XYZ file of C-alpha atoms in Angstrom:
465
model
C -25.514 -16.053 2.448
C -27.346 -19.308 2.592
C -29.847 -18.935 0.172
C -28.361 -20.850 -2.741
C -29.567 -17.965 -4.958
C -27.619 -15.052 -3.091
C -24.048 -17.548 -3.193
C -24.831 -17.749 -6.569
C -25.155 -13.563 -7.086
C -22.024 -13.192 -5.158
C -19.982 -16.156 -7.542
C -20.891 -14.617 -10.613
C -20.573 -10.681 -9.508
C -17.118 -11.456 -7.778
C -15.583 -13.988 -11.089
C -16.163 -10.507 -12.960
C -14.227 -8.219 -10.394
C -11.691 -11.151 -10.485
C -11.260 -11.311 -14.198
C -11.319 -7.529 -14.828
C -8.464 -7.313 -12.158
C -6.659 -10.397 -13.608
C -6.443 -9.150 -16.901
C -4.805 -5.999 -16.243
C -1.288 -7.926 -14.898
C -2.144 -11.123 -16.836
C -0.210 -9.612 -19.686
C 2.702 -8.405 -18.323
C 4.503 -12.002 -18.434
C 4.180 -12.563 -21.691
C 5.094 -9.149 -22.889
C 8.259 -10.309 -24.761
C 6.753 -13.083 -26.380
C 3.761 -10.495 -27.675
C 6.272 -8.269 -28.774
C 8.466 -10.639 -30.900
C 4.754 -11.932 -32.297
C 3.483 -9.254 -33.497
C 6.248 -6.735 -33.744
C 5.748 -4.679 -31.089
C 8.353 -1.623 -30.561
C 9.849 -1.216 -27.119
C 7.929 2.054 -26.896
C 4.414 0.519 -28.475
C 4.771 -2.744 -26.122
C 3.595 -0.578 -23.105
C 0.213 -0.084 -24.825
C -0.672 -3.314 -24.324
C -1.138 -2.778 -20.386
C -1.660 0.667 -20.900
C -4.652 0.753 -23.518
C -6.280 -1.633 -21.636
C -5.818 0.764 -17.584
C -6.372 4.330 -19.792
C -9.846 2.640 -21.211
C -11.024 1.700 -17.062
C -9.582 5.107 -16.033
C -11.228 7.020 -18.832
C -14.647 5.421 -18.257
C -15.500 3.645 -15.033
C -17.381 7.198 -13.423
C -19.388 6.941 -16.705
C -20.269 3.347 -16.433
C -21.240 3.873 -12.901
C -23.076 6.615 -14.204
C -24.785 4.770 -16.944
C -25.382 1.543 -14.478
C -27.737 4.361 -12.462
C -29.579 5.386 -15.471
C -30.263 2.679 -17.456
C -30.454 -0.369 -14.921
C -27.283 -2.042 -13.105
C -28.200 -5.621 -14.748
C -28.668 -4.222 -18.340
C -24.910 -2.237 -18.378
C -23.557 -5.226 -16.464
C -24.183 -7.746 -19.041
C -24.006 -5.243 -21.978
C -20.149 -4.817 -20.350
C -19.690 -7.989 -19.799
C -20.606 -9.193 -23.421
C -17.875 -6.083 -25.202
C -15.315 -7.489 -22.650
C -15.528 -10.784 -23.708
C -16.041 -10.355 -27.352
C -12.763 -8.023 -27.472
C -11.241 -11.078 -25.401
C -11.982 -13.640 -28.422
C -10.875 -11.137 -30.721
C -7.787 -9.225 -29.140
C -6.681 -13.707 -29.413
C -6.526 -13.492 -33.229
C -4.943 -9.832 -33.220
C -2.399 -10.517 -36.315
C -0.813 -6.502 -35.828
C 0.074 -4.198 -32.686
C -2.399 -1.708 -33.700
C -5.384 -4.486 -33.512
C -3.922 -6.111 -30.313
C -4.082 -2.056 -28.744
C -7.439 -1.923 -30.067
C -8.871 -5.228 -28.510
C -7.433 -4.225 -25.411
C -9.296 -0.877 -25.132
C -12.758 -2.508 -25.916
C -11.467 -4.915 -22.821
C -10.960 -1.456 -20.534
C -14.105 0.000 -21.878
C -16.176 -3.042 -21.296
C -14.755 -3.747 -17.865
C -15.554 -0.057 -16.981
C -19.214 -0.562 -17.623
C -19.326 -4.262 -15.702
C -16.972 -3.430 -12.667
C -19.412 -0.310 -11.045
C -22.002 -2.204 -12.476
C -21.361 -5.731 -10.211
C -20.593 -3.931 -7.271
C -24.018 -1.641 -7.185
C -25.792 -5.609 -7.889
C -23.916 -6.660 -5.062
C -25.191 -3.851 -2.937
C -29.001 -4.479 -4.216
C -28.359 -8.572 -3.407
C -27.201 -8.030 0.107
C -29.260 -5.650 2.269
C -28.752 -6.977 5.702
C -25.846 -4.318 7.032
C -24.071 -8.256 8.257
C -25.091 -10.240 5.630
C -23.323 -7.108 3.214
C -20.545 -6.989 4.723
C -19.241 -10.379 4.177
C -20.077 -10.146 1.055
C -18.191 -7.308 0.797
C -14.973 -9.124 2.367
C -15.302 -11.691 -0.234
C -15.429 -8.797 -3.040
C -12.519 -6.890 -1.727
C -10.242 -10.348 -1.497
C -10.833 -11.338 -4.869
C -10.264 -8.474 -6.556
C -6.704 -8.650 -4.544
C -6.149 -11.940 -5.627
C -6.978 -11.193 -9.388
C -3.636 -9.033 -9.661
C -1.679 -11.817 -8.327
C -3.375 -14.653 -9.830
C -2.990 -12.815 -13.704
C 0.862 -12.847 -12.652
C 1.227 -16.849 -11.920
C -1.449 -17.730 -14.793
C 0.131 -15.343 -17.348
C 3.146 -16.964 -16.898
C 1.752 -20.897 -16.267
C -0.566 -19.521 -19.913
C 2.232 -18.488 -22.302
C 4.221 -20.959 -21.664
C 1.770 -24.224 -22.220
C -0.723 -22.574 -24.860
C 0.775 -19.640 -26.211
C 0.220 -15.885 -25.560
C -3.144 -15.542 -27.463
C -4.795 -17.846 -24.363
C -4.284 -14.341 -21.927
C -6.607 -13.096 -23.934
C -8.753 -16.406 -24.818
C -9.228 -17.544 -21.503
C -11.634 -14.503 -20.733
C -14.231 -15.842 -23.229
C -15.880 -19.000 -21.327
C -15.879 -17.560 -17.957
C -17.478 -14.341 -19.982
C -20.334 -16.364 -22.218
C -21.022 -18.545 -18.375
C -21.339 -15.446 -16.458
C -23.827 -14.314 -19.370
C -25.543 -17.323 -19.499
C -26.079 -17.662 -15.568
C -27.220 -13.991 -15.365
C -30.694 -14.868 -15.072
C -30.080 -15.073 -10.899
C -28.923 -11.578 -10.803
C -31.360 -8.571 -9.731
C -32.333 -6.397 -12.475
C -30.763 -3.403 -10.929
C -33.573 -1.081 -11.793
C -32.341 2.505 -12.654
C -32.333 5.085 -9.776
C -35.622 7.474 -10.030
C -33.309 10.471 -9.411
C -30.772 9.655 -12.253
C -32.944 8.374 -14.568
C -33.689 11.422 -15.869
C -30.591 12.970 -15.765
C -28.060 12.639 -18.848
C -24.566 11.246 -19.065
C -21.677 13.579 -19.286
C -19.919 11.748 -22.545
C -18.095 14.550 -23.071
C -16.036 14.553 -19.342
C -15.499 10.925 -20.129
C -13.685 11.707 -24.015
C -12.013 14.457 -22.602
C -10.330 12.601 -19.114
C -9.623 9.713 -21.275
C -7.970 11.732 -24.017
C -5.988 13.520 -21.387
C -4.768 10.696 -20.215
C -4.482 8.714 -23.690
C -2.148 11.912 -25.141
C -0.355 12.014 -21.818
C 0.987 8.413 -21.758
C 1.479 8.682 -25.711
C 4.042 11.944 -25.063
C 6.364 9.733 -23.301
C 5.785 6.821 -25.419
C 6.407 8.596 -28.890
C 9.641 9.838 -27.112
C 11.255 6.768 -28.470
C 10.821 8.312 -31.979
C 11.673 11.527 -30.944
C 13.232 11.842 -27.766
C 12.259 13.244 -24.527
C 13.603 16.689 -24.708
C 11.747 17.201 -27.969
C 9.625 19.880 -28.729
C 7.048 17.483 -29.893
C 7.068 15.417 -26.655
C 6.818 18.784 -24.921
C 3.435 19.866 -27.326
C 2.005 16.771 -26.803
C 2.230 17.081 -22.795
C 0.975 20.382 -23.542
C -1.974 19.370 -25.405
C -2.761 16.587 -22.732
C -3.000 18.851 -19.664
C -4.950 21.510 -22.015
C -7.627 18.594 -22.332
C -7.639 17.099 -18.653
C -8.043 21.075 -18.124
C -10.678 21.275 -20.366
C -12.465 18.516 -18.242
C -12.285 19.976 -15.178
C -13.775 23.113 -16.552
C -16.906 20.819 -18.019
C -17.126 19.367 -14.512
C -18.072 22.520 -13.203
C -20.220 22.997 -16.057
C -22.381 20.540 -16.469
C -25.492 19.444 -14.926
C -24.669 15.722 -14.175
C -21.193 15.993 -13.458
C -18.769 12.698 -13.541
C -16.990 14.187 -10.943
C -18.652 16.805 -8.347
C -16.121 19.296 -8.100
C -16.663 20.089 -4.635
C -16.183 16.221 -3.416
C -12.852 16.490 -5.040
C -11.242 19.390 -3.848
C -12.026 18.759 0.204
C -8.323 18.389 0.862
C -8.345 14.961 2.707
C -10.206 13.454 -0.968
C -8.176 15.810 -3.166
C -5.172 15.010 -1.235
C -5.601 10.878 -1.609
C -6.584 10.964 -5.124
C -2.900 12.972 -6.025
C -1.091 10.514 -3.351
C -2.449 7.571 -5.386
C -1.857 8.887 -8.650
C 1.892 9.425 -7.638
C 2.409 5.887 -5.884
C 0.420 4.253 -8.468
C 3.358 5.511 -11.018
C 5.573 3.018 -9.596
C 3.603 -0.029 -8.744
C 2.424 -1.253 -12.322
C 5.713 -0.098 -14.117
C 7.886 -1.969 -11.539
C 6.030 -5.283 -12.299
C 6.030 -5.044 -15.631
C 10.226 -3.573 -15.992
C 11.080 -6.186 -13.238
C 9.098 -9.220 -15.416
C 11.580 -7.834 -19.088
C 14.438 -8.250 -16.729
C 13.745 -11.471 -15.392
C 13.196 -12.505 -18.854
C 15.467 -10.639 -21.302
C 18.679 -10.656 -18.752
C 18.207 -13.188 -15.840
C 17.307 -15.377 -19.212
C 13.668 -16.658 -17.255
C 11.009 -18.615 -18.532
C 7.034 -16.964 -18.558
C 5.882 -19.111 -15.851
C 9.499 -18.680 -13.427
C 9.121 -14.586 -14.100
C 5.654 -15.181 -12.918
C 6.666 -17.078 -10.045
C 10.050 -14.764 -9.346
C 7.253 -11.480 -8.841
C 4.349 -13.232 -6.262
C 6.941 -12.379 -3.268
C 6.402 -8.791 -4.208
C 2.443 -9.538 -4.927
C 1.857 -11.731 -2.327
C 3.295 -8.897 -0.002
C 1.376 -5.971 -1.247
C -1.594 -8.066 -0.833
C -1.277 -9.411 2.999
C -0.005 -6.143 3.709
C -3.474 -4.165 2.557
C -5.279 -6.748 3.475
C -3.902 -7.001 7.430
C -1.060 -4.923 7.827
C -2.493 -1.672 7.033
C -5.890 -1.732 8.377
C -3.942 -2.660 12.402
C -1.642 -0.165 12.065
C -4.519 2.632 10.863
C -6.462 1.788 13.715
C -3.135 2.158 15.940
C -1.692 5.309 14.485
C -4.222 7.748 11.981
C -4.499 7.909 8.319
C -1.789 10.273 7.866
C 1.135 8.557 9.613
C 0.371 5.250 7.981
C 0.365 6.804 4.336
C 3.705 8.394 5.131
C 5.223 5.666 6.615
C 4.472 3.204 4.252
C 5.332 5.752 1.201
C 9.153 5.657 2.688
C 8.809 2.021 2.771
C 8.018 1.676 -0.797
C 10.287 4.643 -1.765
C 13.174 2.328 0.109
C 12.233 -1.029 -1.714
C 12.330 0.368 -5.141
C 15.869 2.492 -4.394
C 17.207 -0.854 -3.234
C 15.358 -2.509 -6.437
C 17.084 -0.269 -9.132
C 20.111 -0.493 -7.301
C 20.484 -4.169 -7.021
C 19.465 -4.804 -10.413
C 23.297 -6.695 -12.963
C 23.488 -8.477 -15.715
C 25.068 -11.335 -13.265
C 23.126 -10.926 -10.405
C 20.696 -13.864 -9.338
C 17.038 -13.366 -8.551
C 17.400 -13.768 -4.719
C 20.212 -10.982 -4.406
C 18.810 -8.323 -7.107
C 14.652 -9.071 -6.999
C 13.432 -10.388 -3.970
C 14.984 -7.865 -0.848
C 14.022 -4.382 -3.025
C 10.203 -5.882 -4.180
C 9.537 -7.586 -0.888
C 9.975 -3.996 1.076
C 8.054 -2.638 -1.775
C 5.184 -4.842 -1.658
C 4.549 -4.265 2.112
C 5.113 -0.911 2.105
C 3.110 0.199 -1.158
C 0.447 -2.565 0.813
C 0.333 -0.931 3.910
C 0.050 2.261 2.433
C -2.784 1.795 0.180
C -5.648 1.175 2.762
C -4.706 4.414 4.034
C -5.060 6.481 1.432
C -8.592 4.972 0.394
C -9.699 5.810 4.065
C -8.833 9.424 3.257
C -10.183 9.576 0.208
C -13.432 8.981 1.398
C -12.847 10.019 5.419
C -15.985 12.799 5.889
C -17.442 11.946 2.744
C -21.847 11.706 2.331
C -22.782 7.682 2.229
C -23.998 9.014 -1.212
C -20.939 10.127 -2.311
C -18.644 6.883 -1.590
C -19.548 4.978 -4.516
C -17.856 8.111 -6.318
C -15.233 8.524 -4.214
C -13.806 4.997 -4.956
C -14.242 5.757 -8.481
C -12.060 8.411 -8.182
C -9.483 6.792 -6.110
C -9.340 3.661 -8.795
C -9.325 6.226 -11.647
C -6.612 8.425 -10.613
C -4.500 4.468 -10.205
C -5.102 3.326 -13.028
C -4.023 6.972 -14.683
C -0.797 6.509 -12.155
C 0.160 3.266 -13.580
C -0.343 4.099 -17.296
C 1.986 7.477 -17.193
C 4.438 5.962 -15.105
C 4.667 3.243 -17.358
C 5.172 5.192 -19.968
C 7.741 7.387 -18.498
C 9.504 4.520 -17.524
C 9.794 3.177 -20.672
C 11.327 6.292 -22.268
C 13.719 6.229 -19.887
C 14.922 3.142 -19.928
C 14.632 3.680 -24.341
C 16.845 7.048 -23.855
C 19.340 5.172 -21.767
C 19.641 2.971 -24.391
C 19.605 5.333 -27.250
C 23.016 7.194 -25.432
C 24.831 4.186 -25.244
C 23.518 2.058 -22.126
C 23.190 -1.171 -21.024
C 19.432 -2.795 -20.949
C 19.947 -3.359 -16.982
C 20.955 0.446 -16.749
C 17.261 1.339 -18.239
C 15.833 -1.040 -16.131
C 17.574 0.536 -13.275
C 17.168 4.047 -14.016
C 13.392 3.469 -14.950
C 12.685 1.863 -11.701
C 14.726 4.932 -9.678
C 12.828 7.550 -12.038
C 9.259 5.538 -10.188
C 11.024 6.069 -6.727
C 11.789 9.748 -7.347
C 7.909 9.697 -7.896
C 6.310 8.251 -5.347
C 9.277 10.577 -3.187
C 6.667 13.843 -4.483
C 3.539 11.749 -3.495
C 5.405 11.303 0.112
C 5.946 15.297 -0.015
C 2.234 16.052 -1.113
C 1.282 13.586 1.098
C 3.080 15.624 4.171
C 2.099 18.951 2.974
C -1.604 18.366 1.978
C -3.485 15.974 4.279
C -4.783 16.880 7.483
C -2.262 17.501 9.837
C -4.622 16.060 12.587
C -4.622 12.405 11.806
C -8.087 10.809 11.428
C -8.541 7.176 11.883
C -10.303 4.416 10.124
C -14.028 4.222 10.088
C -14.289 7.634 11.930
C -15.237 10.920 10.502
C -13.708 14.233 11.383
């Protein structure tokens, strides 16, 4: 860490793990004033979160995959450069459909870079010490990214506009770029060189997911007990099926099959795809309320959610980790699941049209935050507890794909709830509400899979059954 070259590998790698994390919350804030902009619908204003987490979740095992083939530096920067030039262009988006658009080249660029960085990272620091503080400096800036997009998304709209969410991306992009000169060249692995990248598991998990979040969303056109909502949810798990019979196909699989289905790794990947339906769509229903009902300006809504993100964050960051090393895997996951399962009951509970932020936000997200926080480590440490070293770069792909999935669907279904609670004759709070108890009926099954499917004998941090 003091050669002046290695502080300057570990700047640049962790400003790109900070800026692909920031600019999945950075838009939430301004979501009202993107929507009256451009015209957004209630239903289409979830896209612009969600196209950006369904890119990432569609195509970060592939860019990992393509960093191992083709050379970690040459995907990082090619990455890098679509990020940032959907970034400068997503700014001038003059329709919804361009602003989606942009926002998917974001995901789709930050899937390549993200894997990318953190195998460059690996090659920069070999010394097991030297790693792992470079390592702790990784992991807390990618926390701080989702709570710094919240504060800056706010402080953003409300000085320069909207478009500067977007715009802001660009110079720390063309520095990175033009500083890349320190990195290692990352040269391809000799055993996946020759191998070949499974495009079609990639199209086929990201249109899975892409049709699955759009069933919910086109329910505002024609409602969720349609027969057209149901085809569509149909068609999605027919294709996230399909998928998982091309895994088990295919040479070069994105996903090994039999990584996935040990039960402790199968078993964390469907506990964070259930708690991750909550955590995004909470944010971002909790930021319209502030705004739309509590009558809040960008940079107070950002403000009125860091309780909640500050939380979540010292929670995984401290909380969790003492209380795994305490207790097991197991007991943490399901303790903190009832924790976050309380916070957002009391949330959507708590939530008037004359209540004040300090009586209807801050008790229901603060006991979310910590308990979604301590939570979280937990699950990671099962979803890669007995795994092969090999396999662990995978694992956490997994683990961040089946979040980012989470978040997207239980966006979506949140919003058609709160849009059919509107459509029979409902108050805006009373979709907030019910969209926000719909997420803690959720994360309730991820509790009961949680009980039912991981090891019953509790394994603890670090150690290997």
């Amino acid at each position: 860490m003091n050669n002046p070259r290695w502080r300057l590998c570990l700047i640049l790698l962790c400003t790109t793990q900070f800026v692909a994390l920031l600019d999945f919350s950075i838009t939430m804030i301004p979501l009202p004033q993107i929507q009256q902009s451009l015209g957004f619908t209630p239903g289409g204003l979830q896209w612009v979160i969600n196209a950006y987490g369904v890119a990432i979740a569609g195509f970060l095992l592939l860019g990992g995959r393509a960093a191992d083939m083709f050379g970690r530096r040459r995907v990082f920067l090619l990455g890098l450069s679509l990020f940032t030039v959907a970034s400068l262009v997503g700014g001038f988006s003059q329709s919804p459909a361009m602003l989606i658009a942009t926002r998917a080249m974001q995901g789709l660029g930050a899937a390549m870079f993200s894997p990318a960085a953190f195998s460059l990272l690996l090659a920069v620091f070999l010394d097991p010490r030297q790693r792992n503080r470079a390592l702790g400096a990784w992991t807390a800036v990618a926390a701080s990214g989702f709570v710094a997009g919240l504060i800056l998304g706010g402080i953003i709209t409300d000085m320069l506009g909207w478009r500067w969410v977007l715009w802001i991306n660009v110079p720390v992009g063309v520095l990175v770029i033009a500083l890349s000169g320190v990195l290692p060249m990352g040269k391809p692995d000799v055993q996946n060189a020759s191998g070949r990248l499974d495009i079609l598991g990639a199209v086929l998990v990201a249109s899975g997911a892409a049709t699955l979040v759009f069933a919910f969303a086109n329910s505002e056109h024609v409602g969720l007990a349609s027969p057209a909502t149901f085809g569509l949810i149909l068609l999605a798990l027919g294709l996230l099926a399909a998928f998982v019979r091309v895994e088990s196909r295919v040479e070069f699989p994105l996903m090994p099959l039999p990584v996935f289905w040990r039960r402790s790794t199968g078993g964390a990947n469907l506990v964070s795809l259930l708690a991750n339906t909550a955590l995004g769509p909470t944010f971002v229903v909790v930021a319209l309320y502030m705004q739309e009902v509590l009558g809040f300006t960008a940079t107070q809504t950002g403000l009125g959610l860091l309780p909640m993100a500050a939380a979540f964050t010292l929670s995984s960051a401290w909380g969790g980790p003492v209380l795994i090393a305490r207790t097991g895997i197991k007991s943490v996951i399901l303790g903190g699941m009832a924790l976050f399962i309380g916070g957002l009951a009391l949330l959507g509970t708590s939530l008037s049209a004359d209540a004040s932020w300090s009586s209807s936000i801050l008790p229901g997200t603060l006991i979310a935050g910590i308990g979604y926080g301590i939570a979280f480590p937990a699950w990671t440490a099962a979803g890669i507890d007995g795994v092969d070293a090999a396999d662990h770069g995978l694992a956490g792909g997994m683990l961040t794909t089946t979040q980012e999935v989470g978040s997207a669907v239980g966006l979506a279904v949140g919003v058609a709830v709160s849009i059919a609670v509107l459509a029979s004759g409902g108050s805006a709070v009373q979709g907030f509400s019910y969209a926000i108890l719909i997420s803690a009926c959720m994360v309730l099954v991820g509790l009961v899979c949680a009980a039912a499917i991981l090891p019953g004998q509790p394994t603890r941090l670090g150690v290997a059954r």
